[in-house]
Coordinates of C-alpha atoms and ligand atoms in Angstrom, one line a residue:
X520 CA 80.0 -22.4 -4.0
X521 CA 76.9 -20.5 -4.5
X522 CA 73.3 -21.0 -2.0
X523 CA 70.3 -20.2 -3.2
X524 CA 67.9 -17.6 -0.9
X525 CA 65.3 -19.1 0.2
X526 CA 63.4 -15.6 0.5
X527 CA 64.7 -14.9 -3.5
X528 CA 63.2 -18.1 -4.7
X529 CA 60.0 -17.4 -3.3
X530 CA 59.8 -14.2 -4.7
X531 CA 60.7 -15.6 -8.2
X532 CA 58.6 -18.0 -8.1
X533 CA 55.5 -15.4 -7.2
X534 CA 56.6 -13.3 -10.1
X535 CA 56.9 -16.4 -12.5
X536 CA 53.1 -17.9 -11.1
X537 CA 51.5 -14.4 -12.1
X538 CA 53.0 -14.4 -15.5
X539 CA 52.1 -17.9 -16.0
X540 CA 48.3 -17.6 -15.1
X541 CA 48.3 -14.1 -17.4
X542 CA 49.8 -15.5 -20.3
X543 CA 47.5 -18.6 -20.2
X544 CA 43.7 -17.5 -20.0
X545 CA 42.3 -20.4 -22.1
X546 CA 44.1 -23.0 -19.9
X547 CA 42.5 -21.3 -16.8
X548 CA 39.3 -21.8 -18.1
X549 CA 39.3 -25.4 -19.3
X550 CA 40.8 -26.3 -16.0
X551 CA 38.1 -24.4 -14.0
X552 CA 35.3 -25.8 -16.5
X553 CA 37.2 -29.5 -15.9
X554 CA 36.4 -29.0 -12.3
X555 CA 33.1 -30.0 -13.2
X556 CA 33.7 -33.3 -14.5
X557 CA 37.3 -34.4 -14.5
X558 CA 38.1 -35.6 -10.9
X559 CA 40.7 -33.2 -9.6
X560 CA 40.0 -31.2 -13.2
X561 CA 42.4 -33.7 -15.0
X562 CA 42.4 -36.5 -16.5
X563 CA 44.9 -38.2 -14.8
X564 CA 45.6 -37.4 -11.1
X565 CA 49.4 -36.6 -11.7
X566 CA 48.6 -33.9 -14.0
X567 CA 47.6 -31.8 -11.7
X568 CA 51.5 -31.6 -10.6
X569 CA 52.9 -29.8 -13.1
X570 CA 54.9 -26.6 -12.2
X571 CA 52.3 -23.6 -12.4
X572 CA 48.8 -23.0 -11.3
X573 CA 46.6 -25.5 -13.6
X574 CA 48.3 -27.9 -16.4
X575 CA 48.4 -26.1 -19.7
X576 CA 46.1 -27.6 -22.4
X577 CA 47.7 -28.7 -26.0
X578 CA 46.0 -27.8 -28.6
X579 CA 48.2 -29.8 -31.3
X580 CA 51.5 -31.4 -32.1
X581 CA 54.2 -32.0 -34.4
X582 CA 57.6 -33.3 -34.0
X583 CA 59.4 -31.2 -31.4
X584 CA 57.1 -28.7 -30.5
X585 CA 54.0 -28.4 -29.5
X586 CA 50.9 -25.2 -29.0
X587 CA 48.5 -24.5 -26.4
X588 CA 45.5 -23.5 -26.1
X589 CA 46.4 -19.8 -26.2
X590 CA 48.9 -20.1 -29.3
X591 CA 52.0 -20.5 -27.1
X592 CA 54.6 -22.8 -29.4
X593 CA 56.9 -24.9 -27.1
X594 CA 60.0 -26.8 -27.4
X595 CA 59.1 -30.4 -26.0
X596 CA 62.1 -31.7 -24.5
X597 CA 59.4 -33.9 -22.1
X598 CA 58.4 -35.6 -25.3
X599 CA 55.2 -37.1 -23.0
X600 CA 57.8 -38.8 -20.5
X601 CA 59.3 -40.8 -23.8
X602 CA 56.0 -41.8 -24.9
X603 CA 56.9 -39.5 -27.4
X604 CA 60.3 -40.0 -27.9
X605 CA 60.1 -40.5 -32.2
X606 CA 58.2 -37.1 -31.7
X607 CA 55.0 -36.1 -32.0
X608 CA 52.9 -38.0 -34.5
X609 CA 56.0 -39.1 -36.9
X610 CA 54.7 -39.6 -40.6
X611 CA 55.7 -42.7 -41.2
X612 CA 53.8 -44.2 -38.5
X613 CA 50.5 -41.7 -38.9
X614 CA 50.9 -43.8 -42.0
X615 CA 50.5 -46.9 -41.2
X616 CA 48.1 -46.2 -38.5
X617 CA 45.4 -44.4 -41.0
X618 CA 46.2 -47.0 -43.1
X619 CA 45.0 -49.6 -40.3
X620 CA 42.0 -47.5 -39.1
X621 CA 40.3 -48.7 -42.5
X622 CA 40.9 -52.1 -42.2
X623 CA 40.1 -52.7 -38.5
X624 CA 41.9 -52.3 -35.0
X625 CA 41.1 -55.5 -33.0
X626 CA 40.3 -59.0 -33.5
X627 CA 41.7 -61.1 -30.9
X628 CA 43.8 -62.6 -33.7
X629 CA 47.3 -61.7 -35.2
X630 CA 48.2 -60.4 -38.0
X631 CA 51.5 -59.7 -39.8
X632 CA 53.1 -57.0 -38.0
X633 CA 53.4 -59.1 -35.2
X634 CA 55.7 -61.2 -36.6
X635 CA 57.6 -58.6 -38.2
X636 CA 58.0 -56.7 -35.1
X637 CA 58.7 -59.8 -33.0
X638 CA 61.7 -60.7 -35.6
X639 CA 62.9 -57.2 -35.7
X640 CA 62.9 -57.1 -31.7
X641 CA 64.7 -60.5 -31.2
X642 CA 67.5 -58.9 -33.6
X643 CA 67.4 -56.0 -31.5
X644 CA 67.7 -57.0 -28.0
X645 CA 68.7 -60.8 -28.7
X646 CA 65.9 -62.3 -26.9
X647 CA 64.1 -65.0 -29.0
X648 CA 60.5 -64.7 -27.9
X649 CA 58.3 -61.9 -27.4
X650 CA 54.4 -61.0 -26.2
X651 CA 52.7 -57.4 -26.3
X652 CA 50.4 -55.9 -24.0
X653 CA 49.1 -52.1 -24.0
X654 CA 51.5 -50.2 -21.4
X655 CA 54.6 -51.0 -19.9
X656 CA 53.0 -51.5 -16.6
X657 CA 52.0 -54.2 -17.6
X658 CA 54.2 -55.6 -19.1
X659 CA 56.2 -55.7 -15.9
X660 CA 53.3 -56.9 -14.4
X661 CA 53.3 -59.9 -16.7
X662 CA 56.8 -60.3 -16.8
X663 CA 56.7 -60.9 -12.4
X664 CA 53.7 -62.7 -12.6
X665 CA 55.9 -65.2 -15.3
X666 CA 58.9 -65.2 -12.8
X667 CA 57.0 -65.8 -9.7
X668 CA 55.5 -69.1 -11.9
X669 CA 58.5 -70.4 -12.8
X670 CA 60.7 -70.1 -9.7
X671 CA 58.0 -70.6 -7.3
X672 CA 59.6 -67.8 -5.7
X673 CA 56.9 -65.4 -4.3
X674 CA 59.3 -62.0 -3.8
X675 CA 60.7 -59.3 -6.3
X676 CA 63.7 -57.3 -5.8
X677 CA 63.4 -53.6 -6.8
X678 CA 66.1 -50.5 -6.6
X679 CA 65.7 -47.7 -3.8
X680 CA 63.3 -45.2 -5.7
X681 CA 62.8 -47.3 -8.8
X682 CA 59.8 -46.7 -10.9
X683 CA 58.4 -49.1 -13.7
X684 CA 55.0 -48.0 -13.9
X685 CA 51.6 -48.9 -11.3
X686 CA 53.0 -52.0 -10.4
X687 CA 52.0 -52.5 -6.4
X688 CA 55.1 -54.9 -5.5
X689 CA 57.8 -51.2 -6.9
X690 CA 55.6 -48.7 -4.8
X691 CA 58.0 -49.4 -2.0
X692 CA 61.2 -47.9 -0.1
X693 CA 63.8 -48.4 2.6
X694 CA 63.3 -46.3 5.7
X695 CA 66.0 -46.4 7.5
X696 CA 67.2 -49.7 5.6
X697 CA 63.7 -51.0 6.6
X698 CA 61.6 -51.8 3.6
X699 CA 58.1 -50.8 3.9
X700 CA 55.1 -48.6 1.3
X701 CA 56.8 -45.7 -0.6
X702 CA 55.1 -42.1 0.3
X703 CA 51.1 -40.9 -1.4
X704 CA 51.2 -45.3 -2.2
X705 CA 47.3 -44.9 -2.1
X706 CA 45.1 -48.1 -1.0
X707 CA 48.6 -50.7 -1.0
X708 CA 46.8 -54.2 -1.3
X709 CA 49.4 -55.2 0.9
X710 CA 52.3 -53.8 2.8
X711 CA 54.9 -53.8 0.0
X712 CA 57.2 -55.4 2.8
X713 CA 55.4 -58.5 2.3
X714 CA 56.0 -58.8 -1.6
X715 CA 59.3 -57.0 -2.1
X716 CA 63.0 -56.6 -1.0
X717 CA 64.9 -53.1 -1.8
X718 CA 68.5 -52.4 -2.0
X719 CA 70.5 -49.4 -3.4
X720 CA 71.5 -49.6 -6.7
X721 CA 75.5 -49.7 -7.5
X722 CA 75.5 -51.7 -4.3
X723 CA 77.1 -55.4 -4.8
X724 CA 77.2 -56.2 -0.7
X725 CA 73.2 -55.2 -0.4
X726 CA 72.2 -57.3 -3.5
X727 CA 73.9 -60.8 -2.5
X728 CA 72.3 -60.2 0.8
X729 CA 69.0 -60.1 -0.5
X730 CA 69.4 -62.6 -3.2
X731 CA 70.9 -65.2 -0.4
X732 CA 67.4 -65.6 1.1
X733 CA 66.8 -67.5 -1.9
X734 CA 63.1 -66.4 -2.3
X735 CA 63.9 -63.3 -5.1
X736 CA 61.5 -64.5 -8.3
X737 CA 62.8 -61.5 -10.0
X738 CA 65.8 -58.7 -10.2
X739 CA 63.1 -55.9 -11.7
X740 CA 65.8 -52.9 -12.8
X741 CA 66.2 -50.4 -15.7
X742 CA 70.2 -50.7 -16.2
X743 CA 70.5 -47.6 -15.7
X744 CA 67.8 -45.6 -13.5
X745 CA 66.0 -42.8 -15.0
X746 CA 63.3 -42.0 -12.4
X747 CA 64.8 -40.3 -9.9
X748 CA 67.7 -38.7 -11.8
X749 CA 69.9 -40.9 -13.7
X750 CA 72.2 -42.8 -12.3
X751 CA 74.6 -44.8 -14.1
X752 CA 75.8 -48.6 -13.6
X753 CA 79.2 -48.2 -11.8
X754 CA 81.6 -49.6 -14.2
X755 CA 81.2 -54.0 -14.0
X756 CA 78.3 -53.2 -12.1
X757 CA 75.8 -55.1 -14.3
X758 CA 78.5 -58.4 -14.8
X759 CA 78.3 -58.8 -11.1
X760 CA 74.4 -57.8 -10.5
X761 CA 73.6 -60.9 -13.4
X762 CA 76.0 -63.5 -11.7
X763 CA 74.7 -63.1 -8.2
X764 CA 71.1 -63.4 -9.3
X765 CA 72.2 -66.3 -11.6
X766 CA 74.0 -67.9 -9.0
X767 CA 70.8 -67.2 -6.6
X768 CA 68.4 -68.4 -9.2
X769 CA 67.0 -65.1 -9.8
X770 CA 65.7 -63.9 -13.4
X771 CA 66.8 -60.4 -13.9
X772 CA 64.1 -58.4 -15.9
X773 CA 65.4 -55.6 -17.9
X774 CA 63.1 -52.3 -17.9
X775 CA 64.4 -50.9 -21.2
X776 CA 61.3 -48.0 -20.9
X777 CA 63.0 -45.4 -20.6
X778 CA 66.7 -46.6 -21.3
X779 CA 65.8 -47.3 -25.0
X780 CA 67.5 -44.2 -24.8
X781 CA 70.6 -45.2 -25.1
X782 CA 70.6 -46.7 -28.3
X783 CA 68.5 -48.8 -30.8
X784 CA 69.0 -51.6 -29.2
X785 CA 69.0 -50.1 -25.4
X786 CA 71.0 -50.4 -22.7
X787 CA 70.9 -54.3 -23.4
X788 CA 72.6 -54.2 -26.7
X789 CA 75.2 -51.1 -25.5
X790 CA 76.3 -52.4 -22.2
X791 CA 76.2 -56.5 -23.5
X792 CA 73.4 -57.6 -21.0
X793 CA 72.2 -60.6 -20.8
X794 CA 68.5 -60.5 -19.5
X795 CA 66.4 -63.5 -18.8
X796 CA 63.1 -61.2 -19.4
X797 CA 63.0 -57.5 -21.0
X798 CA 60.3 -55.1 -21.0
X799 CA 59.6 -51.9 -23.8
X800 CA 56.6 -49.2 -23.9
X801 CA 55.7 -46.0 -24.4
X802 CA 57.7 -45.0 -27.6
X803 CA 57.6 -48.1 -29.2
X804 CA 54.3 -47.0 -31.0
X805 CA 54.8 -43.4 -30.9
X806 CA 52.4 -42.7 -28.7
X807 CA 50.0 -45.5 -29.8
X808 CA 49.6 -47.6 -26.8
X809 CA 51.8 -50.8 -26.9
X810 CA 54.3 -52.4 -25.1
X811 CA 56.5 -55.4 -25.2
X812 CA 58.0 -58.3 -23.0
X813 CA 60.5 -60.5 -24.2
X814 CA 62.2 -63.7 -22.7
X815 CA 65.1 -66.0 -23.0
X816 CA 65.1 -69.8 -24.5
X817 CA 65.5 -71.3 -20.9
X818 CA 62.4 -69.0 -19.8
X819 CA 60.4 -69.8 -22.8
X820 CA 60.7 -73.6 -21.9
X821 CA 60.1 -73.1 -18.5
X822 CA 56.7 -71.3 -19.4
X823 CA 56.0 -73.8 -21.6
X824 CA 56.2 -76.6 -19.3
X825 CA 53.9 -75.0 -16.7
X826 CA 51.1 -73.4 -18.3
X827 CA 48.4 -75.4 -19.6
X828 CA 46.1 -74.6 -23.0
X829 CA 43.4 -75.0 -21.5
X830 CA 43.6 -72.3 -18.5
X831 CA 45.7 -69.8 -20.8
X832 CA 43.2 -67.2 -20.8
X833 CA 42.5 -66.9 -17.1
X834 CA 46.1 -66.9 -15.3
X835 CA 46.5 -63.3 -14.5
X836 CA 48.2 -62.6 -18.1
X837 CA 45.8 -60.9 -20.9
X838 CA 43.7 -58.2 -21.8
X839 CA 41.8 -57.8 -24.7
X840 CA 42.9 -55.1 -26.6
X841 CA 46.6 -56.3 -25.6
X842 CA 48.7 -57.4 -29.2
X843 CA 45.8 -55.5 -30.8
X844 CA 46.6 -54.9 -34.9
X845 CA 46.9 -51.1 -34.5
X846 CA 49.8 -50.9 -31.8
X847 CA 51.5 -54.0 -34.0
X848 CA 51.0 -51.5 -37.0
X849 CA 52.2 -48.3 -34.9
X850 CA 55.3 -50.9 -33.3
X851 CA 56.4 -52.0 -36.4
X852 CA 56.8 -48.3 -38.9
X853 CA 58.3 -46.7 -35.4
X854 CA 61.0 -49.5 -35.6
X855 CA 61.4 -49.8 -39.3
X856 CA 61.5 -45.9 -40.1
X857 CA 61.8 -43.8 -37.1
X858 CA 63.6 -45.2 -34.1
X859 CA 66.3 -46.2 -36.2
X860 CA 70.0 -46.4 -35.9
X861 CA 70.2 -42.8 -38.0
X862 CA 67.7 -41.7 -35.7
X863 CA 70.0 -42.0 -32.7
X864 CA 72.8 -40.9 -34.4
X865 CA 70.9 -37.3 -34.6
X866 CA 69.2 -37.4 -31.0
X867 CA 72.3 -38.6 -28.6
X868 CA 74.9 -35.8 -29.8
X869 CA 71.7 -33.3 -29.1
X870 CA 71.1 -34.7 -25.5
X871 CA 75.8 -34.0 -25.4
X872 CA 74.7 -30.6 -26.9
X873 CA 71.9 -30.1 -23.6
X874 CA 74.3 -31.8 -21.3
X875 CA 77.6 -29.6 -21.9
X876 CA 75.6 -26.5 -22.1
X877 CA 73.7 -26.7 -19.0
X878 CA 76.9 -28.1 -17.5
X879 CA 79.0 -25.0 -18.2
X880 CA 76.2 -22.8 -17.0
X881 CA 76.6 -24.7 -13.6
X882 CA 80.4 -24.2 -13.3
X883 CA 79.6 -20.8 -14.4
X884 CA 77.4 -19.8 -11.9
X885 CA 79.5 -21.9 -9.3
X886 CA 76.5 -23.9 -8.2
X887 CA 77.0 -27.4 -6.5
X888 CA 74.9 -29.1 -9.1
X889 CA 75.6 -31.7 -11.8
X890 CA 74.4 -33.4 -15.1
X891 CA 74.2 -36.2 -16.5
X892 CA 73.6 -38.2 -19.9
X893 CA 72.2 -41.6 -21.0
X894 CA 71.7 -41.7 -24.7
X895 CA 69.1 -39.2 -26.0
X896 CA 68.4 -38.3 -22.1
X897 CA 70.1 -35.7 -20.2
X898 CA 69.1 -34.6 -16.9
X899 CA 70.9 -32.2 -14.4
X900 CA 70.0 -32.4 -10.3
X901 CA 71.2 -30.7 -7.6
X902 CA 73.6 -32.8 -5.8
X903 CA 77.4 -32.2 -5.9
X904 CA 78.7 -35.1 -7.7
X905 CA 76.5 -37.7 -10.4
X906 CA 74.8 -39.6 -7.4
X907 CA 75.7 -43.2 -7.6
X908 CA 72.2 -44.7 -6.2
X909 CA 68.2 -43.4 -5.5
X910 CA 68.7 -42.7 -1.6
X911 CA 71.8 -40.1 -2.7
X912 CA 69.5 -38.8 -5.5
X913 CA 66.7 -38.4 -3.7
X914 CA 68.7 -36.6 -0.8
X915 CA 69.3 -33.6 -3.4
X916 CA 65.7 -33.3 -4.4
X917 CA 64.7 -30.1 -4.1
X918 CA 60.6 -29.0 -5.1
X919 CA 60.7 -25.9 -4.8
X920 CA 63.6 -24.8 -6.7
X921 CA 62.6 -27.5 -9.3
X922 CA 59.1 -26.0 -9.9
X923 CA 60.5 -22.6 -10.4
X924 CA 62.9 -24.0 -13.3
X925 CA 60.7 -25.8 -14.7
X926 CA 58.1 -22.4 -14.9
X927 CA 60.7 -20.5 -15.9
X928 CA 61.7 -22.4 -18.9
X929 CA 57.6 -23.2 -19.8
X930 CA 56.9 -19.4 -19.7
X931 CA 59.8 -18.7 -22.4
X932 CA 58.7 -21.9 -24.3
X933 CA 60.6 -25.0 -23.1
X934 CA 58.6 -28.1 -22.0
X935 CA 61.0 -30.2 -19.0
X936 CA 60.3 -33.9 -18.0
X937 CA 57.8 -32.7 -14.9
X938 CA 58.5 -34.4 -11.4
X939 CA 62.4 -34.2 -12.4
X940 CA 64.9 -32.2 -14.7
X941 CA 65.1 -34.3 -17.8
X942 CA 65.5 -33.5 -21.5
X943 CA 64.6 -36.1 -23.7
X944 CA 65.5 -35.6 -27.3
X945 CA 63.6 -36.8 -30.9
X946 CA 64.4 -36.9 -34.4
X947 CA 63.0 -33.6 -34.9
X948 CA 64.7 -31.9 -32.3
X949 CA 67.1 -29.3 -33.8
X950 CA 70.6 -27.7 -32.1
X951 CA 68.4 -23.9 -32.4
X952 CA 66.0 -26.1 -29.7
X953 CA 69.0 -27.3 -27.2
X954 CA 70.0 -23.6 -27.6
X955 CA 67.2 -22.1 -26.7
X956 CA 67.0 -24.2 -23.2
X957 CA 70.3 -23.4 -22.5
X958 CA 70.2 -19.7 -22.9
X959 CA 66.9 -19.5 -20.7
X960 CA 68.5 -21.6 -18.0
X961 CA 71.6 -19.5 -18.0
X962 CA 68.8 -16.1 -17.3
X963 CA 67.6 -18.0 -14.6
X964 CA 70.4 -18.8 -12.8
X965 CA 71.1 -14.8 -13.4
X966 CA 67.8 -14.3 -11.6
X967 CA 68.2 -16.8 -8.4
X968 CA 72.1 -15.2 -7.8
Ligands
PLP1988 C1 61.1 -47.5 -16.4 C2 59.6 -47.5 -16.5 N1 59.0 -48.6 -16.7 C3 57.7 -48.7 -16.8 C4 56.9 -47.5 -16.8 C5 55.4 -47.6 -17.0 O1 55.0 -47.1 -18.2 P1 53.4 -46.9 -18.4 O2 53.0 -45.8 -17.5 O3 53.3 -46.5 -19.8 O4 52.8 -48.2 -18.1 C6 57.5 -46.3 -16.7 C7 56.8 -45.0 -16.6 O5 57.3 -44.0 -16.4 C8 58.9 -46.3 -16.5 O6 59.6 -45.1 -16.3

């Protein structure tokens, strides 16, 4: 097998930085003028992370490509970490959201599209009921909130290096098998310890273990993780995981964020799952902000007989804008006409296409790195074998090699999934786009060996 020089990389990765910051003058200003005002220069603290000097700054969108400010086109296999997964500003839903802007946004009151999209997401993902809220965050948040109610259970379970969005009781990881706040978890209202229990996923022994304290509200998991590399459900994985926490009086909430991936009706649907609670965001309105949480008959009457009318509005569940009638507009043309059953047709082979290409690049250049596929998502990381939980995953991590791939491929025009090595594919994506990845990450494998 093939090792990568340390001394090699670096000087790569020098050479690929001075490109970067020639090739993107207008970028470099913005972000020194966003010093000014912007805390950090962006407008969101992670952005600043990105793989090259300063982020670069879009100038528009459409489908699977984007342009910056300096007239650079890019194929977008980062797709805004799914939020853009029916790809940039679909027509269809453009549509229906001009068509809203005219007749108003927000009303604190429903109108039809909820019901549609509630009907078409109950024959979706089976579950009868369903509430909206603005991001997926919190829509976890909700959903735990909802779980701690009803069991009067006060802990949540999470997997070793989940992620479902800001939600303080996931921020969390086992050091040394001792769970405690998860590295850069700024201003933790409480040590995560207190609120959470954390087990490797793929890992039957760990989970009964923690269920049998009898104190787990919630099983929070996305069937499959996608946050720190995927890593798939050993096979009868899931059948188990929803017995013991059954058995244990656990409700298991299905993060279907990101694993929507896998097929119209996500993991859930694909892999026969039976959650008491399910969450949905970020593509489900094309980029319009919305999400989704559904639950179960046996929850729904549960809710139902603890939550009183009258103190609705103040239990920790709401926001204003949340169910508002432009994300039920945006919700319902991305399910009707884009994220549709044809759609994934087109996107997963793609996602087969990025997989097997990067894959034979790897064997090619005799590296001890791997890839795998969920769906539309492929991702490749740099562990010998598909790592079976997050504390194997995260072993492999490697920043610095990562940062140089990923400025390698956005100085020749390819946008990655920033933080990790995912492609994410839309219905605009075309085979010439998978191509052109796979021929720039063959050249920089030539340059590292
Ligand atoms: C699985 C999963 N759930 C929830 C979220 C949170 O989504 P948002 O940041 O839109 O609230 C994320 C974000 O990456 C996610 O990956």
């Amino acid at each position: 097998m093939n090792k990568i020089n340390r001394d090699h990389l670096q000087s790569l990765r020098d050479r690929e930085e001075k490109r970067f910051v020639t090739e993107h003058p207008r970028s470099a200003d913005l972000y020194r003028r966003a010093q000014n005002s912007l805390l950090g220069g962006v407008p969101m603290n992670w952005m600043k992370k990105w793989a090259g000097e300063f982020p670069i700054f879009v100038a528009h969108a459409g489908g699977a490509h984007f342009t910056d400010v300096d007239g650079h086109d890019y194929v977008d296999l980062c797709l805004g970490d799914t939020g853009a997964m029916t790809g940039h500003s679909p027509k269809p839903v453009m549509d229906a959201v001009a068509d809203r802007l005219r007749k108003g946004l927000t009303f604190m009151l429903p109108t039809e599209d909820a019901v549609w999209v509630g009907e078409e997401l109950q024959r979706r993902f089976g579950l009868p009921y369903w509430q909206f809220t603005l991001t997926a965050t919190d829509a976890n948040r909700f959903a735990i909130r909802i779980a701690r109610e009803i069991t009067q259970r006060s802990k949540v379970l999470v997997f070793h290096y989940c992620y479902h969005g800001t939600v303080d009781e996931s921020f969390v990881l086992l050091h040394d098998g001792v769970v405690g706040p998860r590295r850069g978890n700024i201003g933790p209202p409480v040590n995560p310890a207190e609120t959470t229990r954390v087990v490797e996923f793929n890992d039957l022994n760990s989970l009964e273990a923690a269920l049998k304290h009898n104190d787990v509200a919630c099983v929070l998991a996305e069937p499959a993780m996608t946050n720190v590399g995927i890593i798939l459900p050993d096979e009868g994985y899931w059948k188990a995981a929803q017995e013991l926490a059954r058995r244990h009086g656990s409700l298991f909430i299905a993060d279907e964020t990101h694993t929507i991936c896998a097929g119209p009706g996500g993991c859930t649907r694909l892999w026969n799952l039976q959650p008491d609670m399910f969450v949905l965001g970020k593509a489900i309105g094309s980029g319009i902000p919305g999400a989704t949480y559904g639950c179960s008959e046996e929850v729904a009457q549960r809710i139902s007989a603890r939550i009183e009318l009258e103190d609705c509005d103040v239990g920790g569940i709401g926001g204003t804008l949340a169910g508002n009638a432009l994300s039920l507009a945006a919700m319902r043309a991305t399910l009707e006409h884009v994220l549709t059953p044809a759609a994934f047709e087109h996107i997963i082979p793609l996602a087969t296409q990025f997989a097997e290409g990067v894959a034979k690049q790897i064997r090619a250049s005799e590296l001890p790195w791997n890839v795998t596929q969920l769906g539309a998502r492929a991702e490749y990381t740099f562990c010998g074998h598909p790592p079976r939980n997050g504390g194997e995953s995260a072993a492999a991590a490697d920043f610095a090699l990562e940062r140089f791939l990923h400025l390698y491929a956005l100085n020749r025009g390819v946008l990655l999934t920033p933080f990790h090595n995912m492609a994410l594919m839309c219905p605009a994506t075309t085979a010439a786009d998978v191509d052109l990845h796979t021929q720039i990450f063959a050249e920089a494998l030539t340059d590292l060996l």
